[in-house]
CSV table of N, CA and C in Angstrom, one decimal:
chain,number,residue,atom,x,y,z
A,13,UNK,N,276.5,156.5,53.4
A,13,UNK,CA,276.6,155.3,52.6
A,13,UNK,C,275.7,154.2,53.6
A,14,UNK,N,276.1,154.2,54.9
A,14,UNK,CA,275.2,153.1,55.4
A,14,UNK,C,273.7,153.2,55.3
A,15,UNK,N,273.3,154.0,55.0
A,15,UNK,CA,271.7,154.5,55.0
A,15,UNK,C,271.2,153.8,53.7
A,16,UNK,N,272.0,154.3,52.4
A,16,UNK,CA,271.9,154.0,51.2
A,16,UNK,C,271.8,152.3,51.6
A,17,UNK,N,272.7,151.5,52.0
A,17,UNK,CA,272.8,150.1,51.6
A,17,UNK,C,271.4,149.6,52.7
A,18,UNK,N,271.4,149.9,53.7
A,18,UNK,CA,269.8,149.9,54.4
A,18,UNK,C,268.8,149.8,53.5
A,19,UNK,N,268.7,151.1,53.0
A,19,UNK,CA,267.5,151.3,52.0
A,19,UNK,C,267.6,150.2,51.2
A,20,UNK,N,268.6,149.8,50.5
A,20,UNK,CA,268.9,149.0,49.5
A,20,UNK,C,268.2,147.4,49.5
A,21,UNK,N,268.6,147.1,50.9
A,21,UNK,CA,268.3,146.0,51.6
A,21,UNK,C,267.2,145.4,51.7
A,22,UNK,N,265.9,146.7,52.1
A,22,UNK,CA,264.8,146.5,52.6
A,22,UNK,C,264.4,146.7,51.1
A,23,UNK,N,265.1,147.2,50.5
A,23,UNK,CA,264.1,147.3,48.9
A,23,UNK,C,264.2,145.6,48.2
A,24,UNK,N,265.1,145.1,48.2
A,24,UNK,CA,265.6,143.9,48.0
A,24,UNK,C,264.6,142.9,48.7
A,25,UNK,N,264.7,142.8,50.1
A,25,UNK,CA,263.7,142.1,50.5
A,25,UNK,C,262.1,141.8,50.6
A,26,UNK,N,261.5,143.7,49.8
A,26,UNK,CA,260.6,143.7,49.6
A,26,UNK,C,260.0,143.2,48.2
A,27,UNK,N,261.3,143.2,47.4
A,27,UNK,CA,260.7,142.6,46.0
A,27,UNK,C,260.5,141.0,46.0
A,28,UNK,N,261.9,140.8,47.1
A,28,UNK,CA,262.0,139.0,47.0
A,28,UNK,C,260.6,138.8,47.7
A,29,UNK,N,259.7,139.4,48.5
A,29,UNK,CA,258.5,138.8,49.5
A,29,UNK,C,257.6,138.7,48.4
A,30,UNK,N,257.6,140.5,47.7
A,30,UNK,CA,256.2,140.0,46.4
A,30,UNK,C,256.8,139.3,45.0
A,31,UNK,N,257.7,138.9,45.0
A,31,UNK,CA,257.9,137.5,43.8
A,31,UNK,C,257.5,136.6,44.1
A,32,UNK,N,257.9,135.8,45.6
A,32,UNK,CA,257.7,134.8,46.2
A,32,UNK,C,255.8,134.9,46.5
A,33,UNK,N,255.4,135.8,46.8
A,33,UNK,CA,253.8,135.9,47.1
A,33,UNK,C,253.5,135.7,45.4
A,34,UNK,N,253.8,136.0,44.4
A,34,UNK,CA,253.4,136.1,43.0
A,34,UNK,C,253.2,134.4,42.5
A,35,UNK,N,254.6,134.3,42.9
A,35,UNK,CA,255.4,132.4,42.4
A,35,UNK,C,254.0,131.3,43.5
A,36,UNK,N,253.9,131.7,44.2
A,36,UNK,CA,253.1,130.9,45.1
A,36,UNK,C,251.4,131.2,45.1
A,37,UNK,N,250.4,130.3,45.5
A,37,UNK,CA,249.1,130.6,46.1
A,37,UNK,C,249.1,130.9,47.5
A,38,UNK,N,247.9,131.5,47.9
A,38,UNK,CA,248.0,132.5,49.1
A,38,UNK,C,246.2,131.6,49.6
A,39,UNK,N,246.2,131.8,50.7
A,39,UNK,CA,245.0,131.2,51.6
A,39,UNK,C,243.9,131.9,51.0
A,40,UNK,N,243.9,132.8,50.5
A,40,UNK,CA,242.4,133.5,49.9
A,40,UNK,C,242.4,133.2,48.4
A,41,UNK,N,243.1,132.5,47.7
A,41,UNK,CA,243.2,132.1,46.1
A,41,UNK,C,243.1,130.4,46.3
A,42,UNK,N,243.6,129.8,47.6
A,42,UNK,CA,243.1,128.5,47.9
A,42,UNK,C,241.7,128.2,47.9
A,43,UNK,N,241.0,129.2,49.2
A,43,UNK,CA,240.0,129.2,49.6
A,43,UNK,C,239.0,129.3,48.4
A,44,UNK,N,238.8,130.4,47.5
A,44,UNK,CA,238.5,130.6,46.3
A,44,UNK,C,238.5,129.3,45.3
A,45,UNK,N,239.5,128.7,45.1
A,45,UNK,CA,240.1,127.6,44.8
A,45,UNK,C,238.5,126.4,44.7
A,46,UNK,N,238.6,126.5,46.5
A,46,UNK,CA,237.9,125.3,46.9
A,46,UNK,C,236.4,125.7,46.9
A,47,UNK,N,236.1,126.8,46.6
A,47,UNK,CA,234.8,127.3,46.4
A,47,UNK,C,234.1,126.8,45.3
A,48,UNK,N,235.4,127.2,43.8
A,48,UNK,CA,235.0,126.7,42.9
A,48,UNK,C,234.7,125.4,42.6
A,49,UNK,N,235.5,124.4,43.6
A,49,UNK,CA,235.4,123.0,43.4
A,49,UNK,C,233.7,122.5,44.2
A,50,UNK,N,233.4,123.3,45.1
A,50,UNK,CA,232.1,122.9,45.6
A,50,UNK,C,231.1,123.2,44.8
A,51,UNK,N,231.4,124.6,44.1
A,51,UNK,CA,230.3,124.6,43.0
A,51,UNK,C,230.4,123.5,42.2
A,52,UNK,N,231.5,123.1,41.4
A,52,UNK,CA,231.6,122.1,40.6
A,52,UNK,C,230.9,121.1,40.5
A,53,UNK,N,231.2,120.4,41.9
A,53,UNK,CA,230.6,119.0,42.2
A,53,UNK,C,229.3,118.7,42.5
A,54,UNK,N,228.9,120.4,43.2
A,54,UNK,CA,227.3,120.3,43.1
A,54,UNK,C,226.6,119.9,42.0
A,55,UNK,N,227.5,120.8,40.8
A,55,UNK,CA,226.7,120.9,39.7
A,55,UNK,C,226.8,119.6,38.6
A,56,UNK,N,227.7,119.3,38.7
A,56,UNK,CA,228.4,118.2,37.7
A,56,UNK,C,229.6,117.5,38.2
A,57,UNK,N,229.4,116.2,39.5
A,57,UNK,CA,230.6,115.8,39.5
A,57,UNK,C,231.6,115.1,38.8
A,58,UNK,N,230.9,114.3,38.2
A,58,UNK,CA,232.0,114.1,37.0
A,58,UNK,C,232.8,115.0,35.8
A,59,UNK,N,232.2,116.0,35.6
A,59,UNK,CA,232.8,117.1,35.2
A,59,UNK,C,234.0,117.7,35.8
A,60,UNK,N,233.9,117.8,37.1
A,60,UNK,CA,234.6,118.6,38.1
A,60,UNK,C,235.5,118.1,38.3
A,61,UNK,N,235.6,116.5,38.3
A,61,UNK,CA,236.5,115.5,38.8
A,61,UNK,C,237.1,115.1,37.6
A,62,UNK,N,236.8,115.5,36.4
A,62,UNK,CA,237.7,115.2,35.1
A,62,UNK,C,238.7,116.4,34.6
A,63,UNK,N,237.9,117.6,35.0
A,63,UNK,CA,238.7,118.9,34.9
A,63,UNK,C,240.0,119.2,35.8
A,64,UNK,N,239.4,118.5,37.0
A,64,UNK,CA,240.6,118.7,38.3
A,64,UNK,C,242.1,117.3,37.9
A,65,UNK,N,241.5,116.2,36.9
A,65,UNK,CA,242.5,115.6,36.8
A,65,UNK,C,243.3,115.8,35.5
A,66,UNK,N,242.9,116.6,34.9
A,66,UNK,CA,243.7,116.8,33.4
A,66,UNK,C,244.3,118.5,34.0
A,67,UNK,N,244.1,118.9,35.2
A,67,UNK,CA,244.6,120.1,35.5
A,67,UNK,C,244.4,121.3,34.8
A,68,UNK,N,242.7,121.1,34.4
A,68,UNK,CA,242.2,122.3,33.9
A,68,UNK,C,242.5,123.7,34.6
A,69,UNK,N,242.6,124.9,34.2
A,69,UNK,CA,243.4,126.2,34.6
A,69,UNK,C,242.4,126.6,35.6
A,70,UNK,N,241.4,126.3,35.5
A,70,UNK,CA,240.0,126.3,36.4
A,70,UNK,C,240.3,126.0,38.0
A,71,UNK,N,241.3,124.9,37.7
A,71,UNK,CA,241.2,124.1,39.1
A,71,UNK,C,243.0,124.0,39.3
A,72,UNK,N,243.9,124.9,38.4
A,72,UNK,CA,245.4,124.9,38.7
A,72,UNK,C,246.0,126.0,38.2
A,73,UNK,N,246.5,126.6,39.7
A,73,UNK,CA,247.3,127.8,39.9
A,73,UNK,C,248.6,127.6,40.6
A,74,UNK,N,249.4,128.0,39.7
A,74,UNK,CA,250.7,127.7,40.2
A,74,UNK,C,251.1,126.5,41.3
A,75,UNK,N,251.2,126.8,42.5
A,75,UNK,CA,251.4,125.6,43.6
A,75,UNK,C,249.9,125.1,44.1
A,76,UNK,N,249.0,125.5,43.7
A,76,UNK,CA,247.5,125.3,44.2
A,76,UNK,C,246.7,124.5,43.5
A,77,UNK,N,246.1,123.5,43.8
A,77,UNK,CA,245.5,122.5,43.0
A,77,UNK,C,244.3,122.0,44.2
A,78,UNK,N,243.2,121.3,43.5
A,78,UNK,CA,242.1,120.4,44.5
A,78,UNK,C,242.6,119.1,44.4
A,79,UNK,N,242.3,118.2,45.4
A,79,UNK,CA,241.8,117.1,45.2
A,79,UNK,C,240.9,116.3,46.1
A,80,UNK,N,240.3,115.5,45.5
A,80,UNK,CA,239.2,114.9,46.2
A,80,UNK,C,239.1,113.3,46.3
A,81,UNK,N,238.2,113.0,47.6
A,81,UNK,CA,238.1,111.6,47.7
A,81,UNK,C,236.8,111.6,47.4
A,82,UNK,N,236.2,110.4,47.0
A,82,UNK,CA,235.0,109.9,46.5
A,82,UNK,C,234.4,109.6,47.8
A,83,UNK,N,233.0,109.3,47.7
A,83,UNK,CA,232.5,108.4,48.7
A,83,UNK,C,232.9,107.2,49.5
A,84,UNK,N,233.8,106.6,48.8
A,84,UNK,CA,234.4,105.1,49.3
A,84,UNK,C,235.8,105.8,50.0
A,85,UNK,N,235.9,106.8,50.0
A,85,UNK,CA,237.3,107.5,50.6
A,85,UNK,C,238.4,107.2,49.7
A,86,UNK,N,238.2,106.6,48.4
A,86,UNK,CA,239.7,106.8,47.5
A,86,UNK,C,240.0,108.0,46.9
A,87,UNK,N,240.9,108.5,46.8
A,87,UNK,CA,241.2,109.5,45.5
A,87,UNK,C,240.6,109.5,44.1
A,88,UNK,N,239.4,109.9,44.1
A,88,UNK,CA,239.1,110.1,42.4
A,88,UNK,C,239.6,111.6,41.8
A,89,UNK,N,240.0,112.6,42.4
A,89,UNK,CA,240.3,113.5,41.6
A,89,UNK,C,241.7,114.3,42.0
A,90,UNK,N,242.8,114.3,41.2
A,90,UNK,CA,244.0,114.3,41.9
A,90,UNK,C,244.8,115.0,40.3
A,91,UNK,N,245.5,116.1,40.1
A,91,UNK,CA,246.6,116.3,38.9
A,91,UNK,C,247.4,115.2,38.8
A,92,UNK,N,247.9,114.7,39.8
A,92,UNK,CA,249.1,113.4,39.7
A,92,UNK,C,248.4,112.2,39.5
A,93,UNK,N,248.2,111.8,38.3
A,93,UNK,CA,247.6,110.5,38.4
A,93,UNK,C,247.7,109.2,39.5
A,94,UNK,N,249.0,109.3,40.0
A,94,UNK,CA,249.7,108.4,40.7
A,94,UNK,C,249.1,108.2,41.9
A,95,UNK,N,248.4,109.5,42.6
A,95,UNK,CA,247.5,109.5,43.6
A,95,UNK,C,246.3,108.9,43.6
A,96,UNK,N,245.8,108.9,42.3
A,96,UNK,CA,244.4,108.4,42.3
A,96,UNK,C,244.4,107.1,42.8
A,97,UNK,N,243.2,106.7,43.4
A,97,UNK,CA,243.0,105.4,44.1
A,97,UNK,C,243.7,104.9,45.1
A,98,UNK,N,244.3,105.9,45.8
A,98,UNK,CA,244.9,105.9,47.3
A,98,UNK,C,243.8,106.5,48.4
A,99,UNK,N,243.8,105.8,49.7
A,99,UNK,CA,242.5,106.0,50.6
A,99,UNK,C,242.9,107.0,51.3
A,100,UNK,N,242.3,108.1,51.1
A,100,UNK,CA,242.6,109.8,51.4
A,100,UNK,C,243.1,109.3,53.1
A,101,UNK,N,242.1,109.0,53.9
A,101,UNK,CA,242.3,108.8,55.3
A,101,UNK,C,243.5,108.2,55.7
A,102,UNK,N,244.6,107.5,54.6
A,102,UNK,CA,245.6,106.8,55.4
A,102,UNK,C,246.7,107.8,54.6
A,103,UNK,N,246.4,108.9,54.3
A,103,UNK,CA,247.6,109.7,54.0
A,103,UNK,C,248.5,110.1,55.2
A,104,UNK,N,249.6,109.9,55.2
A,104,UNK,CA,250.9,110.5,56.0
A,104,UNK,C,251.6,111.8,55.6
A,105,UNK,N,251.9,112.9,56.2
A,105,UNK,CA,252.8,113.5,55.7
A,105,UNK,C,254.2,113.5,55.5
A,106,UNK,N,255.0,114.3,55.3
A,106,UNK,CA,256.5,113.5,55.1
A,106,UNK,C,257.2,113.6,56.5
A,107,UNK,N,256.3,114.1,57.8
A,107,UNK,CA,257.3,113.6,58.9
A,107,UNK,C,256.5,112.3,59.7
A,108,UNK,N,255.1,111.8,58.7
A,108,UNK,CA,254.5,110.8,59.2
A,108,UNK,C,253.2,111.0,60.1
A,109,UNK,N,253.0,112.3,59.9
A,109,UNK,CA,251.7,112.8,60.7
A,109,UNK,C,250.5,112.2,59.8
A,110,UNK,N,249.7,111.4,60.5
A,110,UNK,CA,248.6,111.0,59.8
A,110,UNK,C,247.5,112.3,59.3
A,111,UNK,N,247.6,113.1,58.5
A,111,UNK,CA,247.0,113.9,58.3
A,111,UNK,C,245.4,113.8,57.6
A,112,UNK,N,245.5,112.4,56.9
A,112,UNK,CA,244.4,111.9,56.0
A,112,UNK,C,243.2,111.5,57.3
A,113,UNK,N,243.4,111.5,58.3
A,113,UNK,CA,242.6,111.0,59.5
A,113,UNK,C,241.5,112.1,59.6
A,114,UNK,N,242.6,113.2,59.8
A,114,UNK,CA,241.5,114.8,59.5
A,114,UNK,C,240.6,115.3,59.0
A,115,UNK,N,241.3,114.9,57.5
A,115,UNK,CA,240.9,115.3,56.2
A,115,UNK,C,239.3,114.4,56.1
A,116,UNK,N,239.8,113.2,56.7
A,116,UNK,CA,238.3,111.9,56.8
A,116,UNK,C,237.1,112.7,57.4
A,117,UNK,N,237.5,113.2,58.5
A,117,UNK,CA,236.7,114.1,59.2
A,117,UNK,C,236.0,115.5,59.1
A,118,UNK,N,236.0,115.6,57.8
A,118,UNK,CA,235.2,117.1,57.0
A,118,UNK,C,234.1,116.6,57.0
A,119,UNK,N,233.2,117.9,57.4
A,119,UNK,CA,231.9,117.7,57.4
A,119,UNK,C,231.1,118.8,56.4
A,120,UNK,N,230.0,117.8,55.7
A,120,UNK,CA,229.1,118.5,54.7
A,120,UNK,C,229.0,120.1,55.3
A,121,UNK,N,229.3,121.0,53.9
A,121,UNK,CA,228.9,122.5,54.5
A,121,UNK,C,229.9,123.3,55.2
A,122,UNK,N,230.8,122.6,56.0
A,122,UNK,CA,231.9,123.4,56.7
A,122,UNK,C,233.0,123.1,56.3
A,123,UNK,N,233.8,124.1,56.0
A,123,UNK,CA,235.4,124.7,55.9
A,123,UNK,C,236.0,124.3,57.1
A,124,UNK,N,237.2,123.1,56.9
A,124,UNK,CA,237.9,123.4,57.7
A,124,UNK,C,239.3,123.4,57.7
A,125,UNK,N,240.4,123.6,58.5
A,125,UNK,CA,241.7,123.6,58.4
A,125,UNK,C,242.6,122.5,58.8
A,126,UNK,N,243.5,121.9,57.9
A,126,UNK,CA,244.3,120.8,58.1
A,126,UNK,C,245.4,121.1,57.7
A,127,UNK,N,246.7,120.9,58.7
A,127,UNK,CA,248.2,121.1,58.6
A,127,UNK,C,248.9,119.9,58.3
A,128,UNK,N,249.9,120.4,57.3
A,128,UNK,CA,250.6,119.1,57.3
A,128,UNK,C,251.9,119.8,56.1
A,129,UNK,N,252.8,118.6,56.1
A,129,UNK,CA,254.3,119.1,55.5
A,129,UNK,C,254.0,117.9,54.0
A,130,UNK,N,254.5,118.9,53.0
A,130,UNK,CA,254.3,118.4,51.5
A,130,UNK,C,255.1,119.6,50.6
A,131,UNK,N,255.7,118.7,49.7
A,131,UNK,CA,256.6,119.3,48.6
A,131,UNK,C,255.6,120.2,47.6
A,132,UNK,N,256.1,121.6,47.0
A,132,UNK,CA,255.3,121.9,46.1
A,132,UNK,C,255.5,121.2,44.9
A,133,UNK,N,254.3,121.2,44.0
A,133,UNK,CA,254.7,120.6,43.0
A,133,UNK,C,255.9,121.5,41.8
A,134,UNK,N,256.7,120.3,41.2
A,134,UNK,CA,257.8,120.5,40.8
A,134,UNK,C,259.0,119.8,41.1
A,135,UNK,N,260.1,120.6,40.8
A,135,UNK,CA,261.2,119.6,41.2
A,135,UNK,C,261.8,119.5,42.6
A,136,UNK,N,261.8,120.6,43.2
A,136,UNK,CA,262.2,120.4,44.6
A,136,UNK,C,261.0,119.5,45.4
A,137,UNK,N,261.7,118.6,45.7
A,137,UNK,CA,260.6,118.1,46.9
A,137,UNK,C,261.2,117.8,47.9
A,138,UNK,N,261.5,119.4,48.6
A,138,UNK,CA,261.4,119.6,49.8
A,138,UNK,C,260.4,119.7,50.7
A,139,UNK,N,259.7,119.3,51.7
A,139,UNK,CA,258.8,119.7,52.3
A,139,UNK,C,258.4,120.5,53.0
A,140,UNK,N,257.2,121.3,52.8
A,140,UNK,CA,257.0,122.5,53.3
A,140,UNK,C,255.7,122.5,54.0
A,141,UNK,N,255.3,123.5,55.2
A,141,UNK,CA,254.5,123.2,55.9
A,141,UNK,C,253.1,123.9,54.8
A,142,UNK,N,252.3,123.3,55.1
A,142,UNK,CA,250.8,123.3,54.1
A,142,UNK,C,249.7,123.7,55.0
A,143,UNK,N,249.0,124.2,54.6
A,143,UNK,CA,247.4,124.1,55.5
A,143,UNK,C,246.7,123.7,54.0
A,144,UNK,N,245.7,122.8,54.5
A,144,UNK,CA,244.6,122.8,53.6
A,144,UNK,C,243.1,123.2,53.8
A,145,UNK,N,242.3,123.6,53.3
A,145,UNK,CA,240.8,124.3,53.2
A,145,UNK,C,240.6,122.6,53.1
A,146,UNK,N,239.7,122.2,53.5
A,146,UNK,CA,238.5,121.0,53.1
A,146,UNK,C,237.1,120.7,53.6
A,147,UNK,N,236.5,120.3,53.1
A,147,UNK,CA,235.2,120.3,53.1
A,147,UNK,C,234.5,118.7,52.5
A,148,UNK,N,233.4,118.6,52.9
A,148,UNK,CA,232.8,117.6,52.4
A,148,UNK,C,231.6,117.9,51.2
A,149,UNK,N,231.1,117.6,50.5
A,149,UNK,CA,230.4,118.1,49.1
A,149,UNK,C,229.7,116.5,48.5
A,150,UNK,N,228.6,116.5,49.0
A,150,UNK,CA,227.6,115.4,48.4
A,150,UNK,C,228.6,114.2,48.5
A,151,UNK,N,229.3,113.7,49.3
A,151,UNK,CA,230.0,112.7,49.7
A,151,UNK,C,231.0,112.8,49.7
A,152,UNK,N,231.9,113.8,48.7
A,152,UNK,CA,232.9,113.7,48.4
A,152,UNK,C,234.0,114.6,49.2
A,153,UNK,N,235.1,114.6,49.8
A,153,UNK,CA,235.9,115.2,50.7
A,153,UNK,C,237.0,116.0,49.7
A,154,UNK,N,236.6,117.3,49.6
A,154,UNK,CA,237.6,117.6,48.4
A,154,UNK,C,238.9,119.2,49.4
A,155,UNK,N,239.9,119.4,49.0
A,155,UNK,CA,241.1,120.2,49.7
A,155,UNK,C,241.6,121.0,49.0
A,156,UNK,N,241.6,122.2,48.9
A,156,UNK,CA,243.0,123.1,48.6
A,156,UNK,C,243.8,123.0,49.5
A,157,UNK,N,245.2,123.0,49.0
A,157,UNK,CA,246.3,123.3,50.3
A,157,UNK,C,247.0,124.4,49.6
A,158,UNK,N,247.8,125.2,50.9
A,158,UNK,CA,248.7,126.1,50.3
A,158,UNK,C,249.5,126.7,51.2
A,159,UNK,N,250.7,127.0,50.8
A,159,UNK,CA,251.9,127.1,51.8
A,159,UNK,C,252.0,128.3,52.5
A,160,UNK,N,251.9,128.6,53.8
A,160,UNK,CA,251.5,130.2,54.3
A,160,UNK,C,253.1,130.7,54.4
C-alpha cells in the first residue's frame, strides 16, 4: 500500500510541476520574446512600442512581457501604463535592490541577465525571484523577465 502512496505522490508532484510550467513562461520563451522585440525595434520602433503597450499577443504570453526605455532612459514600452515615463535606471525591486542601474548598463547587441524581485502579473502581489534578459537596441534598453 505504501508503494502506491509513494507512486501517487510522485505522479501528483510531476503533474503540479507540469501545470506550473505551462502557467508561467520560462527562460527559452523569455529569450525568444526578447529576440522578437529586438527584430521589431530594428524594423519599426514606433509600431513595436505600440504593440507592447497594447499587450499584443506577440509580446504578451502568460507572465512574460517586454518593457523598453527610450534613449532618454524613460520607460516608453510597458503593458502597464502606470510604468510609462518612469526612469528605468531608478527602478528598485521589492527588496530595495537598485536593479535599474544594472539594466542601464545594457550594451548594444549583447544580451545580459539581471535578477530582481517582482510580483507576477495578476492579483497575487507576492514578489518572486525573476531574471531579465536585457539588451540595448538602437538606443532603447529592452528586457523580458521570467521567474525561474
